[in-house]
């Protein structure tokens, strides 16, 4: 029978551990702090930011939001980041993406102190991931790796196919799977014969942003399927990048959308913020 990978339950368990870690840090005078910077009024970004703040509050993490108008100049944003870099109560800085077009996203991400880059997007942290010595790992792929750990999937020797090569999901996930000794294939929009590539996989990870594009009959019998995609269909319905019902026929285990990878992403943001606070407290991690 196909096993449902319950991201909500895994995230809840991890958050319990995170709260316990926060309590221990507070007891020694270190309250983990996260600064969230939002530029503009993008409705989806506002929802994400408010979810992050609620999650911080529930875990006992101090969070502060900097809401800036859409016309904010790049120099003003850089000045804010500089002040957050120098604020010793702040362990993590998160700049919500996307940024307005007049702002150079790469420049902003590079201005964040790598030691406070809890999103793991700074080139220093990307480089450390490439060389196998990560400092902060990006939240969504890290959440997927925690899922594997939690359900006892060993990646060593497995054929992993990742559909999608973005900097925030596909590429870092490929590096993380490689570090766990999987053989990794990264597919993208120019990949030839995607169904055949997916059909060869022991583990399929879809991070595309196209509703149900990975079909059920592409999935090898007994494969594990991780669906990172979140696609709004119609007014209220959310679906993933995988045809869930059809893929469930062959999959040994599969994540639902919603309730799969989604809850893990914010959890790993909390995890990274607490990790940063632990380093501030002098712990060697
Ligand atoms: P991007 O748009 O940055 O990347 C999408 C990738 O999919 C690209 O590499 C693109 O290829 C590839 N692609 C597009 N069309 C096809 C196709 N027909 N066949 C094969 N590959 C294709 O998306 P993200 O990585 O940012 O996000 C992917 C999905 O994950 C989205 O649904 C997003 O909402 C979701 N997401 C969910 C998160 C969560 O917390 N659950 C967090 C982050 C993202 P190419 O490079 O050639 O253009």
mmCIF file of C-alpha atoms and ligand atoms in Angstrom:
data_model
loop_
_atom_site.group_PDB
_atom_site.id
_atom_site.type_symbol
_atom_site.label_atom_id
_atom_site.label_comp_id
_atom_site.label_asym_id
_atom_site.label_seq_id
_atom_site.Cartn_x
_atom_site.Cartn_y
_atom_site.Cartn_z
ATOM 1 C CA UNK A 1 0.000 0.000 0.000
ATOM 2 C CA UNK A 2 1.264 3.497 -0.756
ATOM 3 C CA UNK A 3 2.462 5.336 2.299
ATOM 4 C CA UNK A 4 1.518 8.982 2.658
ATOM 5 C CA UNK A 5 4.459 11.097 3.812
ATOM 6 C CA UNK A 6 2.852 13.417 6.333
ATOM 7 C CA UNK A 7 4.838 16.664 6.223
ATOM 8 C CA UNK A 8 2.614 18.279 8.829
ATOM 9 C CA UNK A 9 3.326 15.552 11.381
ATOM 10 C CA UNK A 10 7.076 15.535 10.666
ATOM 11 C CA UNK A 11 7.180 19.338 10.890
ATOM 12 C CA UNK A 12 5.244 19.292 14.179
ATOM 13 C CA UNK A 13 7.728 16.865 15.697
ATOM 14 C CA UNK A 14 10.682 18.964 14.551
ATOM 15 C CA UNK A 15 9.055 22.138 15.867
ATOM 16 C CA UNK A 16 8.710 20.496 19.270
ATOM 17 C CA UNK A 17 12.473 19.930 19.280
ATOM 18 C CA UNK A 18 13.099 23.481 18.064
ATOM 19 C CA UNK A 19 10.945 24.925 20.893
ATOM 20 C CA UNK A 20 12.892 22.873 23.423
ATOM 21 C CA UNK A 21 16.164 24.211 21.950
ATOM 22 C CA UNK A 22 14.805 27.774 22.168
ATOM 23 C CA UNK A 23 13.894 27.265 25.836
ATOM 24 C CA UNK A 24 17.416 26.038 26.561
ATOM 25 C CA UNK A 25 18.945 29.031 24.740
ATOM 26 C CA UNK A 26 16.698 31.550 26.515
ATOM 27 C CA UNK A 27 17.739 30.011 29.834
ATOM 28 C CA UNK A 28 21.343 31.015 29.077
ATOM 29 C CA UNK A 29 20.341 34.508 27.961
ATOM 30 C CA UNK A 30 20.264 33.975 24.191
ATOM 31 C CA UNK A 31 16.858 34.534 22.571
ATOM 32 C CA UNK A 32 16.991 33.522 18.894
ATOM 33 C CA UNK A 33 15.986 36.472 16.687
ATOM 34 C CA UNK A 34 14.831 36.605 13.080
ATOM 35 C CA UNK A 35 14.403 39.757 10.976
ATOM 36 C CA UNK A 36 12.061 39.479 8.012
ATOM 37 C CA UNK A 37 12.257 42.141 5.321
ATOM 38 C CA UNK A 38 9.353 42.627 2.932
ATOM 39 C CA UNK A 39 9.498 45.169 0.125
ATOM 40 C CA UNK A 40 6.197 45.968 -1.579
ATOM 41 C CA UNK A 41 2.712 44.572 -1.360
ATOM 42 C CA UNK A 42 2.871 41.221 -3.158
ATOM 43 C CA UNK A 43 -0.108 39.333 -1.644
ATOM 44 C CA UNK A 44 1.570 35.889 -1.671
ATOM 45 C CA UNK A 45 4.715 37.347 -0.032
ATOM 46 C CA UNK A 46 2.596 38.988 2.673
ATOM 47 C CA UNK A 47 0.968 35.633 3.441
ATOM 48 C CA UNK A 48 4.380 33.881 3.626
ATOM 49 C CA UNK A 49 5.792 36.594 5.890
ATOM 50 C CA UNK A 50 2.857 36.422 8.266
ATOM 51 C CA UNK A 51 3.124 32.594 8.390
ATOM 52 C CA UNK A 52 6.812 32.897 9.248
ATOM 53 C CA UNK A 53 6.094 35.375 12.038
ATOM 54 C CA UNK A 54 3.386 33.175 13.547
ATOM 55 C CA UNK A 55 5.693 30.165 13.431
ATOM 56 C CA UNK A 56 8.458 32.165 15.156
ATOM 57 C CA UNK A 57 6.065 33.283 17.904
ATOM 58 C CA UNK A 58 4.853 29.707 18.466
ATOM 59 C CA UNK A 59 8.453 28.493 18.823
ATOM 60 C CA UNK A 60 9.473 31.339 21.163
ATOM 61 C CA UNK A 61 11.730 32.975 18.573
ATOM 62 C CA UNK A 62 11.850 36.782 18.592
ATOM 63 C CA UNK A 63 10.910 38.094 15.160
ATOM 64 C CA UNK A 64 10.795 41.579 13.755
ATOM 65 C CA UNK A 65 9.264 42.557 10.451
ATOM 66 C CA UNK A 66 10.528 45.413 8.283
ATOM 67 C CA UNK A 67 7.800 46.315 5.786
ATOM 68 C CA UNK A 68 9.104 48.718 3.195
ATOM 69 C CA UNK A 69 7.167 50.449 0.425
ATOM 70 C CA UNK A 70 7.549 49.166 -3.128
ATOM 71 C CA UNK A 71 9.460 52.310 -4.171
ATOM 72 C CA UNK A 72 12.216 51.755 -1.571
ATOM 73 C CA UNK A 73 15.620 52.523 -3.085
ATOM 74 C CA UNK A 74 18.255 49.796 -3.219
ATOM 75 C CA UNK A 75 20.584 51.933 -1.084
ATOM 76 C CA UNK A 76 17.928 52.150 1.662
ATOM 77 C CA UNK A 77 17.472 48.386 1.632
ATOM 78 C CA UNK A 78 21.242 47.874 1.781
ATOM 79 C CA UNK A 79 21.412 50.253 4.753
ATOM 80 C CA UNK A 80 18.728 48.266 6.574
ATOM 81 C CA UNK A 81 20.574 45.004 5.933
ATOM 82 C CA UNK A 82 23.779 46.571 7.207
ATOM 83 C CA UNK A 83 22.070 47.578 10.442
ATOM 84 C CA UNK A 84 20.588 44.072 10.855
ATOM 85 C CA UNK A 85 24.029 42.542 10.191
ATOM 86 C CA UNK A 86 25.317 44.601 13.109
ATOM 87 C CA UNK A 87 22.363 43.967 15.442
ATOM 88 C CA UNK A 88 23.438 41.358 17.965
ATOM 89 C CA UNK A 89 19.856 40.397 18.813
ATOM 90 C CA UNK A 90 19.311 39.202 15.257
ATOM 91 C CA UNK A 91 20.544 35.714 14.341
ATOM 92 C CA UNK A 92 18.836 35.416 10.981
ATOM 93 C CA UNK A 93 17.933 37.840 8.176
ATOM 94 C CA UNK A 94 15.380 36.861 5.600
ATOM 95 C CA UNK A 95 14.609 39.077 2.632
ATOM 96 C CA UNK A 96 11.337 37.893 1.141
ATOM 97 C CA UNK A 97 11.621 37.268 -2.601
ATOM 98 C CA UNK A 98 10.745 38.354 -5.212
ATOM 99 C CA UNK A 99 11.992 41.923 -4.841
ATOM 100 C CA UNK A 100 10.692 44.794 -7.006
ATOM 101 C CA UNK A 101 12.373 44.979 -10.401
ATOM 102 C CA UNK A 102 14.461 48.094 -9.683
ATOM 103 C CA UNK A 103 16.330 46.206 -6.947
ATOM 104 C CA UNK A 104 19.228 43.888 -7.793
ATOM 105 C CA UNK A 105 18.292 40.691 -5.961
ATOM 106 C CA UNK A 106 21.792 39.193 -6.143
ATOM 107 C CA UNK A 107 23.315 42.328 -4.635
ATOM 108 C CA UNK A 108 20.853 42.264 -1.745
ATOM 109 C CA UNK A 109 21.389 38.590 -0.982
ATOM 110 C CA UNK A 110 25.167 39.121 -1.048
ATOM 111 C CA UNK A 111 24.867 41.977 1.446
ATOM 112 C CA UNK A 112 23.490 39.656 4.140
ATOM 113 C CA UNK A 113 26.180 38.453 6.503
ATOM 114 C CA UNK A 114 26.713 34.757 5.616
ATOM 115 C CA UNK A 115 26.546 33.919 9.341
ATOM 116 C CA UNK A 116 22.976 35.327 9.427
ATOM 117 C CA UNK A 117 21.879 33.995 6.028
ATOM 118 C CA UNK A 118 19.267 31.557 7.345
ATOM 119 C CA UNK A 119 17.790 31.147 3.839
ATOM 120 C CA UNK A 120 21.135 29.799 2.632
ATOM 121 C CA UNK A 121 21.132 31.893 -0.563
ATOM 122 C CA UNK A 122 24.387 33.851 -0.068
ATOM 123 C CA UNK A 123 27.079 32.728 -2.554
ATOM 124 C CA UNK A 124 29.352 31.868 0.389
ATOM 125 C CA UNK A 125 26.747 29.455 1.738
ATOM 126 C CA UNK A 126 25.992 28.107 -1.742
ATOM 127 C CA UNK A 127 29.729 27.474 -2.197
ATOM 128 C CA UNK A 128 29.987 25.738 1.164
ATOM 129 C CA UNK A 129 27.122 23.476 0.114
ATOM 130 C CA UNK A 130 28.913 22.657 -3.152
ATOM 131 C CA UNK A 131 32.093 21.695 -1.316
ATOM 132 C CA UNK A 132 30.174 19.571 1.186
ATOM 133 C CA UNK A 133 30.732 21.851 4.203
ATOM 134 C CA UNK A 134 27.376 23.578 4.600
ATOM 135 C CA UNK A 135 26.866 26.440 7.038
ATOM 136 C CA UNK A 136 23.176 27.101 6.355
ATOM 137 C CA UNK A 137 21.231 24.917 3.959
ATOM 138 C CA UNK A 138 18.299 26.402 2.018
ATOM 139 C CA UNK A 139 15.022 25.668 3.770
ATOM 140 C CA UNK A 140 12.889 23.823 1.198
ATOM 141 C CA UNK A 141 15.521 21.302 0.051
ATOM 142 C CA UNK A 142 16.735 20.892 3.621
ATOM 143 C CA UNK A 143 13.128 20.131 4.606
ATOM 144 C CA UNK A 144 13.000 17.407 1.954
ATOM 145 C CA UNK A 145 16.217 15.878 3.332
ATOM 146 C CA UNK A 146 14.757 15.929 6.860
ATOM 147 C CA UNK A 147 11.722 14.092 5.494
ATOM 148 C CA UNK A 148 13.950 11.341 4.089
ATOM 149 C CA UNK A 149 15.727 11.101 7.426
ATOM 150 C CA UNK A 150 12.450 10.957 9.303
ATOM 151 C CA UNK A 151 10.890 8.175 7.231
ATOM 152 C CA UNK A 152 14.144 6.230 7.138
ATOM 153 C CA UNK A 153 14.975 6.522 3.425
ATOM 154 C CA UNK A 154 18.643 5.903 2.778
ATOM 155 C CA UNK A 155 19.834 7.730 -0.340
ATOM 156 C CA UNK A 156 23.136 5.864 -0.755
ATOM 157 C CA UNK A 157 23.204 4.154 -4.147
ATOM 158 C CA UNK A 158 19.705 5.322 -5.103
ATOM 159 C CA UNK A 159 18.862 6.877 -8.469
ATOM 160 C CA UNK A 160 17.324 10.253 -7.720
ATOM 161 C CA UNK A 161 15.663 12.272 -10.472
ATOM 162 C CA UNK A 162 14.949 15.919 -9.715
ATOM 163 C CA UNK A 163 12.667 17.778 -12.106
ATOM 164 C CA UNK A 164 13.535 21.478 -11.858
ATOM 165 C CA UNK A 165 16.908 23.231 -11.550
ATOM 166 C CA UNK A 166 16.139 26.436 -9.681
ATOM 167 C CA UNK A 167 18.702 27.941 -7.316
ATOM 168 C CA UNK A 168 16.306 27.661 -4.391
ATOM 169 C CA UNK A 169 15.098 24.072 -4.832
ATOM 170 C CA UNK A 170 16.399 21.841 -7.635
ATOM 171 C CA UNK A 171 20.136 22.653 -7.600
ATOM 172 C CA UNK A 172 20.679 22.648 -3.817
ATOM 173 C CA UNK A 173 18.591 19.503 -3.469
ATOM 174 C CA UNK A 174 20.792 17.791 -6.051
ATOM 175 C CA UNK A 175 23.893 18.707 -4.017
ATOM 176 C CA UNK A 176 22.311 17.475 -0.794
ATOM 177 C CA UNK A 177 21.327 14.135 -2.369
ATOM 178 C CA UNK A 178 24.818 13.810 -3.856
ATOM 179 C CA UNK A 179 26.329 14.380 -0.415
ATOM 180 C CA UNK A 180 24.238 11.420 0.760
ATOM 181 C CA UNK A 181 25.744 9.272 -2.040
ATOM 182 C CA UNK A 182 22.752 9.164 -4.384
ATOM 183 C CA UNK A 183 23.229 9.190 -8.147
ATOM 184 C CA UNK A 184 21.459 12.343 -9.204
ATOM 185 C CA UNK A 185 19.875 13.369 -12.505
ATOM 186 C CA UNK A 186 18.611 16.951 -12.810
ATOM 187 C CA UNK A 187 15.914 17.534 -15.422
ATOM 188 C CA UNK A 188 14.582 20.839 -16.735
ATOM 189 C CA UNK A 189 12.579 22.382 -19.547
ATOM 190 C CA UNK A 190 15.035 21.259 -22.258
ATOM 191 C CA UNK A 191 15.354 17.680 -21.015
ATOM 192 C CA UNK A 192 14.594 15.169 -23.742
ATOM 193 C CA UNK A 193 12.194 12.339 -22.903
ATOM 194 C CA UNK A 194 11.366 13.325 -19.345
ATOM 195 C CA UNK A 195 8.973 10.375 -18.820
ATOM 196 C CA UNK A 196 11.814 7.909 -19.466
ATOM 197 C CA UNK A 197 14.149 9.737 -17.070
ATOM 198 C CA UNK A 198 11.508 9.782 -14.324
ATOM 199 C CA UNK A 199 10.656 6.113 -14.924
ATOM 200 C CA UNK A 200 14.249 5.153 -14.075
ATOM 201 C CA UNK A 201 14.166 6.824 -10.659
ATOM 202 C CA UNK A 202 14.068 5.200 -7.246
ATOM 203 C CA UNK A 203 13.247 8.648 -5.915
ATOM 204 C CA UNK A 204 11.471 11.359 -7.909
ATOM 205 C CA UNK A 205 11.460 14.957 -6.721
ATOM 206 C CA UNK A 206 9.299 17.413 -8.643
ATOM 207 C CA UNK A 207 9.965 21.154 -8.301
ATOM 208 C CA UNK A 208 8.599 22.673 -11.475
ATOM 209 C CA UNK A 209 5.554 24.848 -10.809
ATOM 210 C CA UNK A 210 3.266 23.140 -13.344
ATOM 211 C CA UNK A 211 0.109 21.511 -12.054
ATOM 212 C CA UNK A 212 0.233 17.696 -12.169
ATOM 213 C CA UNK A 213 2.738 17.557 -15.039
ATOM 214 C CA UNK A 214 4.463 14.426 -13.685
ATOM 215 C CA UNK A 215 2.119 11.630 -14.682
ATOM 216 C CA UNK A 216 1.312 8.537 -12.670
ATOM 217 C CA UNK A 217 2.455 6.040 -15.282
ATOM 218 C CA UNK A 218 5.959 7.636 -15.347
ATOM 219 C CA UNK A 219 6.538 6.427 -11.786
ATOM 220 C CA UNK A 220 8.459 3.174 -11.292
ATOM 221 C CA UNK A 221 6.791 0.622 -9.032
ATOM 222 C CA UNK A 222 8.083 1.145 -5.493
ATOM 223 C CA UNK A 223 9.530 4.629 -6.107
ATOM 224 C CA UNK A 224 9.374 7.408 -3.545
ATOM 225 C CA UNK A 225 7.777 10.612 -4.804
ATOM 226 C CA UNK A 226 8.385 14.043 -3.299
ATOM 227 C CA UNK A 227 6.247 16.838 -4.695
ATOM 228 C CA UNK A 228 7.615 20.312 -3.963
ATOM 229 C CA UNK A 229 5.228 22.075 -6.354
ATOM 230 C CA UNK A 230 2.463 24.343 -5.136
ATOM 231 C CA UNK A 231 0.033 25.397 -7.852
ATOM 232 C CA UNK A 232 -3.212 27.227 -7.372
ATOM 233 C CA UNK A 233 -5.963 25.803 -9.567
ATOM 234 C CA UNK A 234 -9.196 27.773 -9.645
ATOM 235 C CA UNK A 235 -10.201 29.870 -6.648
ATOM 236 C CA UNK A 236 -9.134 27.724 -3.743
ATOM 237 C CA UNK A 237 -7.619 24.410 -4.808
ATOM 238 C CA UNK A 238 -3.887 23.743 -4.450
ATOM 239 C CA UNK A 239 -2.237 20.929 -6.397
ATOM 240 C CA UNK A 240 1.342 19.780 -6.757
ATOM 241 C CA UNK A 241 3.516 19.094 -9.784
ATOM 242 C CA UNK A 242 2.666 15.390 -9.627
ATOM 243 C CA UNK A 243 -0.635 13.755 -10.517
ATOM 244 C CA UNK A 244 -1.076 12.530 -6.958
ATOM 245 C CA UNK A 245 -3.899 10.008 -7.416
ATOM 246 C CA UNK A 246 -2.315 8.310 -10.428
ATOM 247 C CA UNK A 247 1.234 8.397 -9.001
ATOM 248 C CA UNK A 248 -0.001 6.802 -5.772
ATOM 249 C CA UNK A 249 -0.693 3.582 -7.684
ATOM 250 C CA UNK A 250 3.005 2.798 -8.231
ATOM 251 C CA UNK A 251 4.676 4.884 -5.512
ATOM 252 C CA UNK A 252 5.831 3.218 -2.306
ATOM 253 C CA UNK A 253 5.536 6.591 -0.565
ATOM 254 C CA UNK A 254 4.398 10.030 -1.693
ATOM 255 C CA UNK A 255 3.959 13.541 -0.281
ATOM 256 C CA UNK A 256 0.558 15.224 -0.577
ATOM 257 C CA UNK A 257 -0.013 18.846 -1.618
ATOM 258 C CA UNK A 258 -0.851 20.609 0.606
ATOM 259 C CA UNK A 259 0.525 19.018 3.775
ATOM 260 C CA UNK A 260 3.767 17.595 2.357
ATOM 261 C CA UNK A 261 6.903 19.656 1.727
ATOM 262 C CA UNK A 262 5.162 22.992 2.488
ATOM 263 C CA UNK A 263 5.132 22.707 6.306
ATOM 264 C CA UNK A 264 8.780 21.639 6.261
ATOM 265 C CA UNK A 265 10.032 24.854 4.633
ATOM 266 C CA UNK A 266 9.088 27.220 7.462
ATOM 267 C CA UNK A 267 10.173 24.632 10.003
ATOM 268 C CA UNK A 268 13.671 24.620 8.532
ATOM 269 C CA UNK A 269 13.754 28.423 8.671
ATOM 270 C CA UNK A 270 13.124 28.177 12.417
ATOM 271 C CA UNK A 271 15.711 25.403 12.612
ATOM 272 C CA UNK A 272 18.349 27.534 10.866
ATOM 273 C CA UNK A 273 17.571 30.568 13.049
ATOM 274 C CA UNK A 274 18.029 28.476 16.183
ATOM 275 C CA UNK A 275 21.217 26.975 14.720
ATOM 276 C CA UNK A 276 22.545 30.499 14.228
ATOM 277 C CA UNK A 277 21.611 31.431 17.820
ATOM 278 C CA UNK A 278 23.374 28.306 19.086
ATOM 279 C CA UNK A 279 26.520 29.471 17.273
ATOM 280 C CA UNK A 280 26.119 32.921 18.854
ATOM 281 C CA UNK A 281 25.933 31.238 22.249
ATOM 282 C CA UNK A 282 29.336 29.693 21.576
ATOM 283 C CA UNK A 283 28.234 26.180 20.612
ATOM 284 C CA UNK A 284 30.462 24.734 17.923
ATOM 285 C CA UNK A 285 28.050 23.650 15.190
HETATM 286 P P1 LIG B 1 11.316 27.909 -10.845
HETATM 287 O O1 LIG B 1 10.268 28.472 -11.743
HETATM 288 O O2 LIG B 1 12.404 28.765 -10.375
HETATM 289 O O3 LIG B 1 11.957 26.640 -11.577
HETATM 290 C C1 LIG B 1 11.173 25.708 -12.230
HETATM 291 C C2 LIG B 1 12.033 24.669 -12.875
HETATM 292 O O4 LIG B 1 11.192 23.760 -13.574
HETATM 293 C C3 LIG B 1 13.036 25.225 -13.889
HETATM 294 O O5 LIG B 1 14.293 24.629 -13.695
HETATM 295 C C4 LIG B 1 12.427 24.834 -15.233
HETATM 296 O O6 LIG B 1 13.384 24.544 -16.232
HETATM 297 C C5 LIG B 1 11.709 23.562 -14.879
HETATM 298 N N1 LIG B 1 10.636 23.294 -15.834
HETATM 299 C C6 LIG B 1 9.695 24.141 -16.275
HETATM 300 N N2 LIG B 1 8.904 23.528 -17.176
HETATM 301 C C7 LIG B 1 9.362 22.279 -17.312
HETATM 302 C C8 LIG B 1 8.981 21.174 -18.102
HETATM 303 N N3 LIG B 1 7.964 21.237 -18.941
HETATM 304 N N4 LIG B 1 9.694 20.039 -17.991
HETATM 305 C C9 LIG B 1 10.733 19.944 -17.138
HETATM 306 N N5 LIG B 1 11.141 20.968 -16.362
HETATM 307 C C10 LIG B 1 10.471 22.119 -16.451
HETATM 308 O O7 LIG B 1 10.511 27.241 -9.643
HETATM 309 P P2 LIG B 1 10.944 26.965 -8.113
HETATM 310 O O8 LIG B 1 12.036 25.969 -8.061
HETATM 311 O O9 LIG B 1 11.068 28.231 -7.401
HETATM 312 O O10 LIG B 1 9.584 26.275 -7.608
HETATM 313 C C11 LIG B 1 9.124 25.075 -8.170
HETATM 314 C C12 LIG B 1 7.794 24.731 -7.530
HETATM 315 O O11 LIG B 1 7.999 24.514 -6.144
HETATM 316 C C13 LIG B 1 6.734 25.831 -7.617
HETATM 317 O O12 LIG B 1 5.458 25.224 -7.716
HETATM 318 C C14 LIG B 1 6.846 26.544 -6.298
HETATM 319 O O13 LIG B 1 5.638 27.166 -5.902
HETATM 320 C C15 LIG B 1 7.152 25.376 -5.400
HETATM 321 N N6 LIG B 1 7.858 25.758 -4.181
HETATM 322 C C16 LIG B 1 7.360 25.258 -3.023
HETATM 323 C C17 LIG B 1 7.968 25.544 -1.841
HETATM 324 C C18 LIG B 1 7.411 24.947 -0.604
HETATM 325 O O14 LIG B 1 7.730 25.390 0.469
HETATM 326 N N7 LIG B 1 6.572 23.901 -0.715
HETATM 327 C C19 LIG B 1 9.133 26.430 -1.753
HETATM 328 C C20 LIG B 1 9.655 26.820 -3.051
HETATM 329 C C21 LIG B 1 9.005 26.505 -4.211
HETATM 330 P P3 LIG B 1 14.361 25.668 -16.863
HETATM 331 O O15 LIG B 1 15.425 25.881 -15.825
HETATM 332 O O16 LIG B 1 14.883 25.011 -18.090
HETATM 333 O O17 LIG B 1 13.527 26.875 -17.102
#
